[in-house]
């Protein structure tokens, strides 16, 4: 009896979610399947050479045949992304805190940070290889210079948008600058910081691949480059597919992190 | 040159002040306070005395300097001339001694804290010796005082505008301040919520014996709640009229229908209309 009612309760809670998921994803899935089918058909009908555009089935075959080595490369790249992402977020937060906390240092640092944004950072990859060799370090360095900026910028914006009357309240009870920083400004900045973090997650994937392009002995970027010199376009596509999957995984991981860190953010509470 | 011209204005204004100010029983007193900000005379020769335990309202046209005057009392700004004192102390020192509670138009609650933690937030900074449990207990006590005892664990976004403002009042009261300075605390609320908030504030005032200075744009609210109303004029900001509201406490909303109340409304409205004329010195 109670089992029954529990079940129906669970079902009635689940049904709308499933329906919503259908509504949301179904069109995209239909379009994707149609595109893949059309792609396969076009390659077969027009007899396109496999090293120019491989058929989806050829990509799938390459994926299956090369699975162990592709997985190994995926793990390497994922490790770089994760490590680089964490370093970028940490450094991005540290720079933002320094700029806000130490006024004169901030005034010195901020224009330089902005100026540095105009350097085409992808072009730094060969220099990093020169300095740090072919290992993990140049990739982390490249991810860092690409990904820290949105973190710093979003956190700064968040910390500086605290309402003035709230600051008046804090001042009226004699709060110190660090109390205002850590009890008000930093938590207040978290929703914006998380938005910057999601951008950093996406940029970290780009940074890792570019770093591997510039010089690496492993990783998906390396696989893409090596396979293209072998005219194994199917493997290039297979590796690209895995890069995209990594991108999606990291983006959603950042989104889950956001829900954990700032469940009180306006975007969640105004459902 | 500018400075001396201003002094003369100040003196002239002092001569034309309608009522003499007695500072004897004052908890807050402003003596000859003038304030210049960005080379503009914002407040001119303010003489104001707020007796201990009284309820005083400031009313006047937008931009006349009510909020600025309140900030001077809170020690958030320093006067260019004259002095402000709270129980004989400079406001900054009074604030350090937790004598001043502030409430603004926006509740400014921290969205990552629930109601009870918001209520004790300022206290936790003012008195670092208190334990978490003590802070909670104090926050809860204050929420009960403002009628939100059962909403302690709600997050700010789960509260209505009026409830949020009640938490803001609880947060100020948690300091157990001698003075409550309120800047249009009900300005963002609908008329009915506003009425009941005013009535609650009156109850809290009578129960706690705080001295309250309220900035408001509502003539009804000023008369309903306060014992003294000061009208500020514009350009420069100065006190143009002061009105004693000799209606007996406890007061409730039925008061607003009485002839004496209506007469005071008319009188205050006339004063307010005149305060909209810029002063001679502008
Ligand atoms: N930091 C400042 N620098 C220069 N002028 C200022 C500053 N702060 C306020 N003012 C000016 O002081 C005057 C009074 O402002 P204030 O906010 O005290 O008015 P108010 O009476 O509270 O108005 P309202 O009813 O609209 O809230 C305004 O003309 C405003 O422009
Ligand atoms: Mg104001």
Coordinates of C-alpha atoms and ligand atoms in Angstrom, one line a residue:
Chain A
X1 CA 0.0 0.0 0.0
X2 CA 2.6 2.5 1.1
X3 CA 5.0 1.0 -1.5
X4 CA 2.5 1.6 -4.1
X5 CA 2.0 5.3 -3.2
X6 CA 5.8 5.7 -2.9
X7 CA 6.2 4.3 -6.4
X8 CA 3.6 6.5 -8.0
X9 CA 5.1 9.5 -6.2
X10 CA 8.5 8.7 -7.5
X11 CA 7.1 8.2 -11.0
X12 CA 5.1 11.4 -10.9
X13 CA 8.2 13.2 -9.9
X14 CA 10.3 11.5 -12.6
X15 CA 7.8 11.8 -15.5
X16 CA 8.1 15.6 -16.0
X17 CA 11.9 15.4 -15.9
X18 CA 11.9 12.7 -18.6
X19 CA 9.3 14.7 -20.7
X20 CA 11.4 17.8 -20.2
X21 CA 14.6 15.9 -21.3
X22 CA 12.8 14.7 -24.3
X23 CA 11.5 18.1 -25.2
X24 CA 15.0 19.5 -24.8
X25 CA 17.2 16.9 -26.4
X26 CA 15.0 15.2 -28.9
X27 CA 15.3 17.8 -31.7
X28 CA 19.1 17.9 -31.3
X29 CA 19.4 14.1 -31.4
X30 CA 17.2 13.9 -34.5
X31 CA 19.3 16.5 -36.3
X32 CA 22.5 14.8 -35.3
X33 CA 21.4 11.4 -36.5
X34 CA 20.1 12.9 -39.8
X35 CA 23.4 14.7 -40.3
X36 CA 25.4 11.5 -39.7
X37 CA 23.2 9.5 -42.1
X38 CA 23.4 12.2 -44.8
X39 CA 27.2 12.4 -44.3
X40 CA 27.6 8.6 -44.7
X41 CA 25.3 8.6 -47.8
X42 CA 27.2 11.5 -49.4
X43 CA 30.6 9.9 -48.9
X44 CA 29.3 6.6 -50.5
X45 CA 27.3 8.2 -53.3
X46 CA 30.0 10.7 -54.4
X47 CA 32.8 8.2 -53.6
X48 CA 34.8 10.7 -51.6
X49 CA 38.3 9.7 -50.8
X50 CA 38.7 8.5 -47.2
X51 CA 41.7 10.7 -46.5
X52 CA 39.6 13.9 -47.4
X53 CA 36.4 13.1 -45.7
X54 CA 36.1 9.7 -44.0
X55 CA 32.6 8.2 -43.6
X56 CA 31.2 8.1 -40.1
X57 CA 31.5 4.3 -40.2
X58 CA 35.2 4.6 -41.0
X59 CA 35.6 6.9 -38.1
X60 CA 33.8 4.5 -35.9
X61 CA 36.0 1.7 -37.1
X62 CA 39.1 3.7 -36.5
X63 CA 37.8 4.5 -33.0
X64 CA 37.3 0.8 -32.3
X65 CA 40.6 -0.4 -33.8
X66 CA 42.7 2.2 -32.1
X67 CA 40.7 2.2 -28.9
X68 CA 43.6 1.3 -26.4
X69 CA 46.0 3.9 -27.8
X70 CA 43.3 6.5 -28.2
X71 CA 42.2 6.0 -24.6
X72 CA 45.8 6.3 -23.4
X73 CA 46.0 9.6 -25.4
X74 CA 42.7 10.8 -24.0
X75 CA 43.9 10.1 -20.4
X76 CA 47.1 12.1 -21.0
X77 CA 45.2 15.1 -22.4
X78 CA 42.5 14.9 -19.7
X79 CA 45.3 15.0 -17.1
X80 CA 46.8 18.1 -18.7
X81 CA 43.4 19.8 -18.9
X82 CA 42.5 19.0 -15.3
X83 CA 45.9 20.1 -13.9
X84 CA 46.1 23.2 -16.1
X85 CA 42.5 24.1 -15.2
X86 CA 43.1 23.9 -11.5
X87 CA 46.3 25.9 -11.8
X88 CA 44.5 28.5 -13.9
X89 CA 41.7 28.9 -11.4
X90 CA 44.1 29.1 -8.5
X91 CA 46.3 31.7 -10.1
X92 CA 43.3 33.6 -11.5
X93 CA 41.8 33.8 -8.0
X94 CA 45.1 34.8 -6.4
X95 CA 45.6 37.6 -8.9
X96 CA 42.1 38.9 -8.3
X97 CA 42.6 38.8 -4.5
X98 CA 45.9 40.7 -4.7
X99 CA 44.4 43.3 -7.0
X100 CA 41.5 43.9 -4.6
X101 CA 43.4 43.6 -1.4
X102 CA 46.6 45.6 -2.1
X103 CA 45.5 48.8 -3.7
X104 CA 48.9 50.0 -5.1
X105 CA 49.9 46.6 -6.3
X106 CA 46.5 46.2 -7.9
X107 CA 46.9 49.5 -9.8
X108 CA 50.2 48.3 -11.0
X109 CA 49.1 44.8 -11.9
X110 CA 45.7 45.3 -13.5
X111 CA 46.8 47.2 -16.6
X112 CA 49.6 44.7 -17.2
X113 CA 47.2 41.8 -16.9
X114 CA 44.9 43.5 -19.4
X115 CA 47.8 44.4 -21.7
X116 CA 48.9 40.8 -21.6
X117 CA 45.5 39.7 -22.9
X118 CA 46.5 41.3 -26.2
X119 CA 49.4 38.9 -26.7
X120 CA 48.2 36.1 -29.0
X121 CA 48.8 33.4 -26.4
X122 CA 48.6 30.5 -28.9
X123 CA 51.8 31.9 -30.4
X124 CA 53.5 31.4 -27.0
X125 CA 53.4 27.7 -27.4
X126 CA 56.7 27.3 -29.2
X127 CA 58.4 29.5 -26.7
X128 CA 57.1 27.4 -23.8
X129 CA 58.3 24.3 -25.6
X130 CA 61.7 25.9 -25.9
X131 CA 61.7 26.8 -22.2
X132 CA 60.1 23.8 -20.6
X133 CA 60.7 20.9 -23.0
X134 CA 58.2 18.4 -24.3
X135 CA 56.7 17.3 -21.0
X136 CA 53.7 18.4 -18.9
X137 CA 55.0 21.8 -17.9
X138 CA 54.7 23.7 -21.2
X139 CA 51.1 22.5 -21.6
X140 CA 50.2 23.7 -18.1
X141 CA 51.9 27.0 -18.8
X142 CA 50.0 27.5 -22.0
X143 CA 46.6 26.6 -20.4
X144 CA 47.5 29.0 -17.6
X145 CA 48.1 32.0 -19.8
X146 CA 45.0 31.2 -21.8
X147 CA 42.6 30.4 -19.0
X148 CA 43.4 32.5 -16.0
X149 CA 42.1 35.8 -17.3
X150 CA 38.3 35.0 -17.4
X151 CA 38.7 33.8 -13.8
X152 CA 40.5 36.9 -12.6
X153 CA 38.1 39.2 -14.5
X154 CA 34.9 37.6 -13.3
X155 CA 36.1 37.4 -9.7
X156 CA 37.1 41.1 -9.8
X157 CA 33.8 42.1 -11.2
X158 CA 32.0 40.1 -8.5
X159 CA 34.1 41.6 -5.7
X160 CA 33.7 45.1 -6.9
X161 CA 29.9 45.0 -7.3
X162 CA 29.1 44.8 -3.6
X163 CA 26.4 47.3 -2.8
X164 CA 27.7 50.4 -1.2
X165 CA 25.2 50.5 1.6
X166 CA 26.3 47.0 2.6
X167 CA 29.9 48.3 2.8
X168 CA 28.5 51.2 4.9
X169 CA 27.0 48.7 7.3
X170 CA 30.3 46.9 7.6
X171 CA 32.2 50.1 8.1
X172 CA 29.7 51.2 10.8
X173 CA 30.7 48.3 13.0
X174 CA 34.4 48.8 12.4
X175 CA 35.0 45.9 10.0
X176 CA 38.6 45.6 8.8
X177 CA 39.4 45.5 5.1
X178 CA 40.2 41.8 5.2
X179 CA 36.9 41.1 7.1
X180 CA 35.1 42.9 4.3
X181 CA 37.1 41.0 1.7
X182 CA 36.6 37.5 3.1
X183 CA 33.2 37.8 4.6
X184 CA 31.5 39.9 1.9
X185 CA 33.5 40.5 -1.3
X186 CA 34.7 37.0 -1.9
X187 CA 31.5 35.1 -1.2
X188 CA 29.6 37.8 -3.2
X189 CA 31.9 37.2 -6.1
X190 CA 31.4 33.4 -6.2
X191 CA 28.5 33.3 -8.7
X192 CA 30.4 35.4 -11.2
X193 CA 33.6 33.6 -10.4
X194 CA 31.9 30.3 -11.3
X195 CA 30.8 31.8 -14.6
X196 CA 34.4 32.6 -15.3
X197 CA 35.5 29.2 -14.3
X198 CA 33.2 27.6 -16.9
X199 CA 34.9 29.7 -19.6
X200 CA 38.3 28.6 -18.2
X201 CA 37.3 25.0 -18.4
X202 CA 36.6 25.4 -22.1
X203 CA 39.7 27.3 -22.7
X204 CA 41.8 24.7 -20.9
X205 CA 40.8 22.1 -23.5
X206 CA 42.0 24.4 -26.2
X207 CA 45.2 25.2 -24.3
X208 CA 46.0 21.5 -23.9
X209 CA 45.5 20.7 -27.6
X210 CA 47.5 23.7 -28.8
X211 CA 50.2 22.8 -26.4
X212 CA 50.3 19.3 -27.8
X213 CA 50.3 20.6 -31.4
X214 CA 53.4 22.6 -30.6
X215 CA 55.4 19.7 -29.4
X216 CA 54.4 16.5 -27.6
X217 CA 54.9 12.7 -27.7
X218 CA 51.5 11.9 -26.4
X219 CA 47.9 13.1 -26.1
X220 CA 45.0 13.6 -28.4
X221 CA 46.7 16.7 -30.0
X222 CA 49.7 14.6 -30.8
X223 CA 47.5 11.9 -32.3
X224 CA 45.7 14.4 -34.5
X225 CA 48.9 15.7 -35.8
X226 CA 50.6 12.4 -36.3
X227 CA 47.5 10.8 -37.9
X228 CA 47.2 13.7 -40.4
X229 CA 50.8 13.3 -41.5
X230 CA 50.0 9.7 -42.2
X231 CA 46.8 10.8 -44.1
X232 CA 44.8 8.7 -41.6
X233 CA 41.9 11.2 -41.6
X234 CA 39.6 8.8 -40.0
X235 CA 41.8 8.7 -36.9
X236 CA 42.0 12.5 -36.9
X237 CA 38.3 12.6 -36.7
X238 CA 38.2 9.9 -34.1
X239 CA 40.6 11.9 -31.9
X240 CA 38.6 15.1 -32.6
X241 CA 35.5 13.4 -31.4
X242 CA 37.3 12.4 -28.2
X243 CA 38.5 16.0 -27.7
X244 CA 34.9 17.2 -28.0
X245 CA 33.8 14.7 -25.5
X246 CA 36.5 15.9 -23.1
X247 CA 35.3 19.5 -23.7
X248 CA 31.7 18.6 -22.8
X249 CA 32.7 16.5 -19.8
X250 CA 34.8 19.4 -18.4
X251 CA 32.2 22.0 -19.1
X252 CA 29.5 20.0 -17.2
X253 CA 31.9 19.2 -14.4
X254 CA 32.4 23.0 -14.0
X255 CA 28.6 23.4 -14.1
X256 CA 28.1 20.8 -11.4
X257 CA 30.9 22.5 -9.4
X258 CA 28.9 25.7 -9.7
X259 CA 25.8 24.1 -8.2
X260 CA 27.8 22.8 -5.3
X261 CA 29.7 26.1 -4.6
X262 CA 26.9 28.6 -5.1
X263 CA 23.5 26.8 -4.7
X264 CA 22.2 30.2 -3.5
X265 CA 23.1 32.0 -6.7
X266 CA 20.2 33.9 -8.2
X267 CA 20.2 31.7 -11.3
X268 CA 19.4 28.7 -9.2
X269 CA 17.1 30.2 -6.7
X270 CA 14.8 32.0 -9.1
X271 CA 13.5 28.8 -10.6
Chain B
X1 CA 36.7 83.7 -0.6
X2 CA 34.3 80.8 -1.1
X3 CA 34.8 79.7 2.5
X4 CA 34.0 83.1 4.0
X5 CA 31.0 83.6 1.8
X6 CA 29.7 80.3 3.1
X7 CA 30.2 81.3 6.7
X8 CA 28.1 84.4 6.2
X9 CA 25.3 82.3 4.7
X10 CA 25.6 79.9 7.6
X11 CA 25.2 82.7 10.1
X12 CA 22.3 84.2 8.2
X13 CA 20.5 80.8 8.1
X14 CA 21.1 80.4 11.8
X15 CA 19.2 83.7 12.5
X16 CA 16.2 82.6 10.5
X17 CA 15.9 79.1 12.2
X18 CA 12.3 78.9 13.3
X19 CA 12.7 77.0 16.6
X20 CA 15.5 77.1 19.1
X21 CA 17.2 73.8 19.7
X22 CA 17.7 72.5 23.1
X23 CA 20.6 70.1 23.5
X24 CA 20.2 69.3 27.2
X25 CA 18.5 65.9 27.0
X26 CA 19.8 65.1 23.6
X27 CA 21.2 61.7 22.7
X28 CA 22.2 62.8 19.2
X29 CA 23.0 66.4 18.6
X30 CA 24.2 68.2 15.6
X31 CA 25.6 71.7 16.1
X32 CA 26.1 74.0 13.3
X33 CA 26.8 71.2 10.9
X34 CA 27.7 72.1 7.3
X35 CA 29.0 69.7 4.7
X36 CA 30.7 70.4 1.5
X37 CA 31.1 67.6 -1.0
X38 CA 32.7 68.1 -4.4
X39 CA 32.8 71.8 -3.9
X40 CA 29.0 71.9 -3.3
X41 CA 27.3 72.9 -0.1
X42 CA 25.2 69.9 0.6
X43 CA 24.1 70.7 4.2
X44 CA 24.0 74.1 5.7
X45 CA 24.1 74.8 9.4
X46 CA 22.1 71.9 10.7
X47 CA 21.1 72.2 14.3
X48 CA 19.4 69.1 15.5
X49 CA 18.8 67.5 18.8
X50 CA 17.3 64.1 19.1
X51 CA 16.2 63.4 22.7
X52 CA 17.0 60.1 24.2
X53 CA 14.3 57.5 23.6
X54 CA 12.4 59.6 21.1
X55 CA 11.2 58.9 17.6
X56 CA 12.3 61.5 15.1
X57 CA 11.5 61.7 11.4
X58 CA 13.4 63.6 8.7
X59 CA 11.3 64.5 5.7
X60 CA 12.1 66.7 2.7
X61 CA 12.4 66.8 -1.1
X62 CA 14.5 64.3 -2.9
X63 CA 18.2 65.3 -3.0
X64 CA 17.9 67.7 0.0
X65 CA 20.4 65.7 2.0
X66 CA 18.5 63.4 4.3
X67 CA 20.6 60.4 3.6
X68 CA 23.7 62.5 3.9
X69 CA 22.6 63.8 7.3
X70 CA 22.0 60.3 8.5
X71 CA 25.5 59.3 7.3
X72 CA 26.9 62.1 9.3
X73 CA 25.1 60.8 12.4
X74 CA 26.4 57.3 11.6
X75 CA 30.0 58.5 11.3
X76 CA 30.2 57.5 7.7
X77 CA 30.9 61.1 6.7
X78 CA 32.6 63.9 8.6
X79 CA 31.1 67.4 8.7
X80 CA 33.0 70.3 7.0
X81 CA 31.9 72.6 9.8
X82 CA 30.3 72.0 13.2
X83 CA 30.0 68.7 15.0
X84 CA 27.8 65.7 15.6
X85 CA 27.8 63.8 18.7
X86 CA 26.1 60.7 20.1
X87 CA 25.9 60.5 23.9
X88 CA 28.8 63.0 23.8
X89 CA 30.9 60.8 21.6
X90 CA 31.9 61.4 18.0
X91 CA 29.7 59.1 15.9
X92 CA 32.7 57.0 14.7
X93 CA 33.5 56.1 18.3
X94 CA 29.8 55.6 19.1
X95 CA 29.6 53.2 16.2
X96 CA 32.6 51.2 17.5
X97 CA 30.8 50.9 20.8
X98 CA 27.8 49.4 19.0
X99 CA 25.6 52.3 19.8
X100 CA 24.4 52.8 16.2
X101 CA 22.2 50.5 14.2
X102 CA 21.7 51.2 10.5
X103 CA 18.8 50.2 8.2
X104 CA 18.7 51.2 4.6
X105 CA 16.1 51.0 1.8
X106 CA 17.5 47.8 0.5
X107 CA 17.8 45.0 3.1
X108 CA 21.2 44.0 1.7
X109 CA 21.0 40.5 3.2
X110 CA 23.8 38.1 2.3
X111 CA 22.2 35.5 -0.1
X112 CA 24.5 32.7 1.1
X113 CA 23.3 33.0 4.7
X114 CA 19.9 32.2 6.2
X115 CA 17.8 34.7 8.1
X116 CA 19.2 34.0 11.6
X117 CA 22.8 34.2 10.4
X118 CA 22.0 37.4 8.5
X119 CA 20.5 38.8 11.7
X120 CA 23.7 38.2 13.6
X121 CA 26.1 39.0 10.8
X122 CA 27.0 42.5 12.0
X123 CA 27.1 41.5 15.6
X124 CA 29.6 38.8 14.7
X125 CA 32.0 41.5 13.4
X126 CA 31.3 44.0 16.2
X127 CA 31.9 41.4 18.9
X128 CA 34.4 38.7 18.0
X129 CA 34.3 37.1 21.4
X130 CA 30.8 35.6 20.8
X131 CA 30.5 31.9 19.9
X132 CA 28.5 30.6 17.0
X133 CA 25.8 29.4 19.4
X134 CA 25.6 32.7 21.1
X135 CA 25.3 34.5 17.8
X136 CA 22.6 32.2 16.7
X137 CA 20.7 32.7 19.9
X138 CA 20.9 36.4 19.6
X139 CA 19.9 36.3 16.0
X140 CA 16.9 34.1 16.8
X141 CA 15.9 36.4 19.7
X142 CA 16.0 39.4 17.3
X143 CA 14.0 37.6 14.6
X144 CA 11.3 36.9 17.2
X145 CA 11.3 40.6 18.1
X146 CA 10.6 41.6 14.5
X147 CA 8.0 38.8 14.1
X148 CA 10.1 36.4 12.1
X149 CA 10.8 33.8 14.8
X150 CA 9.7 30.9 12.6
X151 CA 11.6 31.9 9.5
X152 CA 15.1 31.6 11.0
X153 CA 16.3 29.0 8.5
X154 CA 14.9 30.6 5.4
X155 CA 17.3 31.9 2.8
X156 CA 16.8 35.6 1.7
X157 CA 15.3 34.6 -1.6
X158 CA 12.6 32.7 0.2
X159 CA 11.5 35.9 2.0
X160 CA 9.2 38.7 0.8
X161 CA 10.5 42.2 0.6
X162 CA 8.9 43.1 3.8
X163 CA 10.3 40.0 5.6
X164 CA 13.8 40.8 4.3
X165 CA 13.5 44.3 5.7
X166 CA 12.4 42.8 9.0
X167 CA 15.6 40.8 9.0
X168 CA 17.6 44.0 8.2
X169 CA 16.0 45.6 11.3
X170 CA 16.8 42.5 13.4
X171 CA 20.4 42.7 12.2
X172 CA 20.6 46.3 13.4
X173 CA 18.9 45.5 16.7
X174 CA 21.2 42.6 17.4
X175 CA 23.9 45.1 18.1
X176 CA 21.7 46.4 20.9
X177 CA 22.3 50.0 19.7
X178 CA 21.1 53.0 21.6
X179 CA 20.2 54.6 18.3
X180 CA 18.5 53.2 15.2
X181 CA 19.2 55.2 12.1
X182 CA 16.8 54.3 9.3
X183 CA 17.0 55.6 5.7
X184 CA 13.6 55.0 3.9
X185 CA 13.5 51.5 5.3
X186 CA 10.0 50.9 3.9
X187 CA 10.4 52.9 0.7
X188 CA 10.4 49.8 -1.5
X189 CA 7.3 48.2 0.0
X190 CA 3.7 48.3 -1.0
X191 CA 1.3 50.6 1.0
X192 CA -0.3 47.9 3.1
X193 CA 3.0 46.1 4.0
X194 CA 4.4 49.5 4.7
X195 CA 1.6 50.3 7.2
X196 CA 2.1 47.1 9.1
X197 CA 5.9 47.5 9.1
X198 CA 5.5 51.0 10.5
X199 CA 3.2 49.6 13.2
X200 CA 5.7 46.9 14.0
X201 CA 8.5 49.4 14.2
X202 CA 6.4 51.4 16.7
X203 CA 5.9 48.3 18.8
X204 CA 9.6 47.5 18.8
X205 CA 10.4 51.1 19.7
X206 CA 8.1 51.0 22.7
X207 CA 9.4 47.6 23.8
X208 CA 13.1 48.4 23.5
X209 CA 13.2 52.1 24.2
X210 CA 15.6 52.8 21.4
X211 CA 16.1 56.3 20.0
X212 CA 15.0 56.2 16.4
X213 CA 15.8 58.6 13.5
X214 CA 13.7 57.8 10.4
X215 CA 14.1 59.2 7.0
X216 CA 10.9 59.0 5.1
X217 CA 9.0 60.4 2.1
X218 CA 5.7 59.6 3.6
X219 CA 3.8 62.3 5.5
X220 CA 1.4 59.8 7.0
X221 CA 4.3 57.6 8.2
X222 CA 6.1 60.5 9.7
X223 CA 3.1 61.6 11.7
X224 CA 1.9 58.2 12.6
X225 CA 5.2 57.1 14.0
X226 CA 7.2 60.0 15.3
X227 CA 7.2 62.4 18.2
X228 CA 9.1 65.1 16.3
X229 CA 9.3 65.7 12.5
X230 CA 12.0 67.9 11.0
X231 CA 11.5 69.2 7.5
X232 CA 14.5 69.7 5.4
X233 CA 14.7 72.2 2.5
X234 CA 16.7 71.9 -0.6
X235 CA 19.7 73.8 -2.1
X236 CA 21.3 73.8 0.3
X237 CA 20.0 71.1 2.6
X238 CA 18.9 72.7 5.9
X239 CA 16.2 72.3 8.4
X240 CA 13.3 74.6 7.5
X241 CA 10.7 73.6 9.9
X242 CA 10.2 71.3 12.9
X243 CA 6.9 69.9 14.0
X244 CA 6.1 68.2 17.3
X245 CA 3.5 65.5 17.0
X246 CA 1.7 65.6 20.3
X247 CA -0.5 62.6 19.8
X248 CA -0.5 60.0 22.6
X249 CA 1.3 56.7 22.3
X250 CA 0.5 53.8 21.8
X251 CA -0.7 54.8 18.4
X252 CA -2.2 52.5 15.8
X253 CA -3.6 53.0 12.3
X254 CA -7.0 54.1 13.4
X255 CA -5.2 57.3 14.4
X256 CA -5.0 58.2 10.8
X257 CA -8.7 58.9 10.6
X258 CA -8.8 61.3 13.6
X259 CA -9.2 65.1 12.9
X260 CA -6.0 66.0 14.8
X261 CA -4.0 63.6 12.5
X262 CA -5.6 65.1 9.4
X263 CA -4.8 68.6 10.6
X264 CA -1.2 67.6 11.2
X265 CA -1.0 66.1 7.7
X266 CA -2.2 69.3 6.1
X267 CA 0.2 71.3 8.2
X268 CA 3.2 69.1 7.3
X269 CA 2.2 69.0 3.7
X270 CA 2.3 72.8 3.6
X271 CA 5.7 72.9 5.3
X272 CA 6.9 70.3 2.8
X273 CA 5.7 72.3 -0.2
X274 CA 7.6 75.4 1.1
X275 CA 10.7 73.3 1.6
X276 CA 10.8 72.6 -2.1
X277 CA 11.6 76.2 -2.8
X278 CA 15.4 76.6 -3.0
X279 CA 17.0 78.6 -0.2
X280 CA 18.0 82.3 -0.7
X281 CA 21.7 81.4 -0.6
X282 CA 21.7 79.0 -3.6
Ligands
LIG1 N1 29.7 61.9 -2.5 C1 29.0 62.9 -3.0 N2 29.6 63.9 -3.7 C2 28.9 65.0 -4.1 N3 27.6 65.2 -3.9 C3 26.9 64.2 -3.3 C4 27.6 63.1 -2.7 N4 26.7 62.3 -2.1 C5 25.5 63.0 -2.2 N5 25.7 64.1 -2.9 C6 24.6 65.1 -3.2 O1 24.1 65.5 -2.0 C7 22.7 65.8 -2.1 C8 21.9 65.1 -1.1 O2 21.9 63.7 -1.3 P1 21.1 62.7 -0.4 O3 21.3 61.4 -1.0 O4 21.5 63.0 1.0 O5 19.6 63.2 -0.6 P2 18.3 62.6 0.0 O6 17.6 63.7 0.7 O7 18.6 61.4 0.8 O8 17.5 62.3 -1.3 P3 16.5 61.1 -1.5 O9 15.2 61.5 -0.9 O10 16.3 61.1 -3.0 O11 17.1 59.9 -1.0 C9 22.3 65.4 -3.6 O12 22.2 66.6 -4.3 C10 23.5 64.6 -4.0 O13 23.7 64.8 -5.4
LIG2 MG1 18.2 59.4 0.5

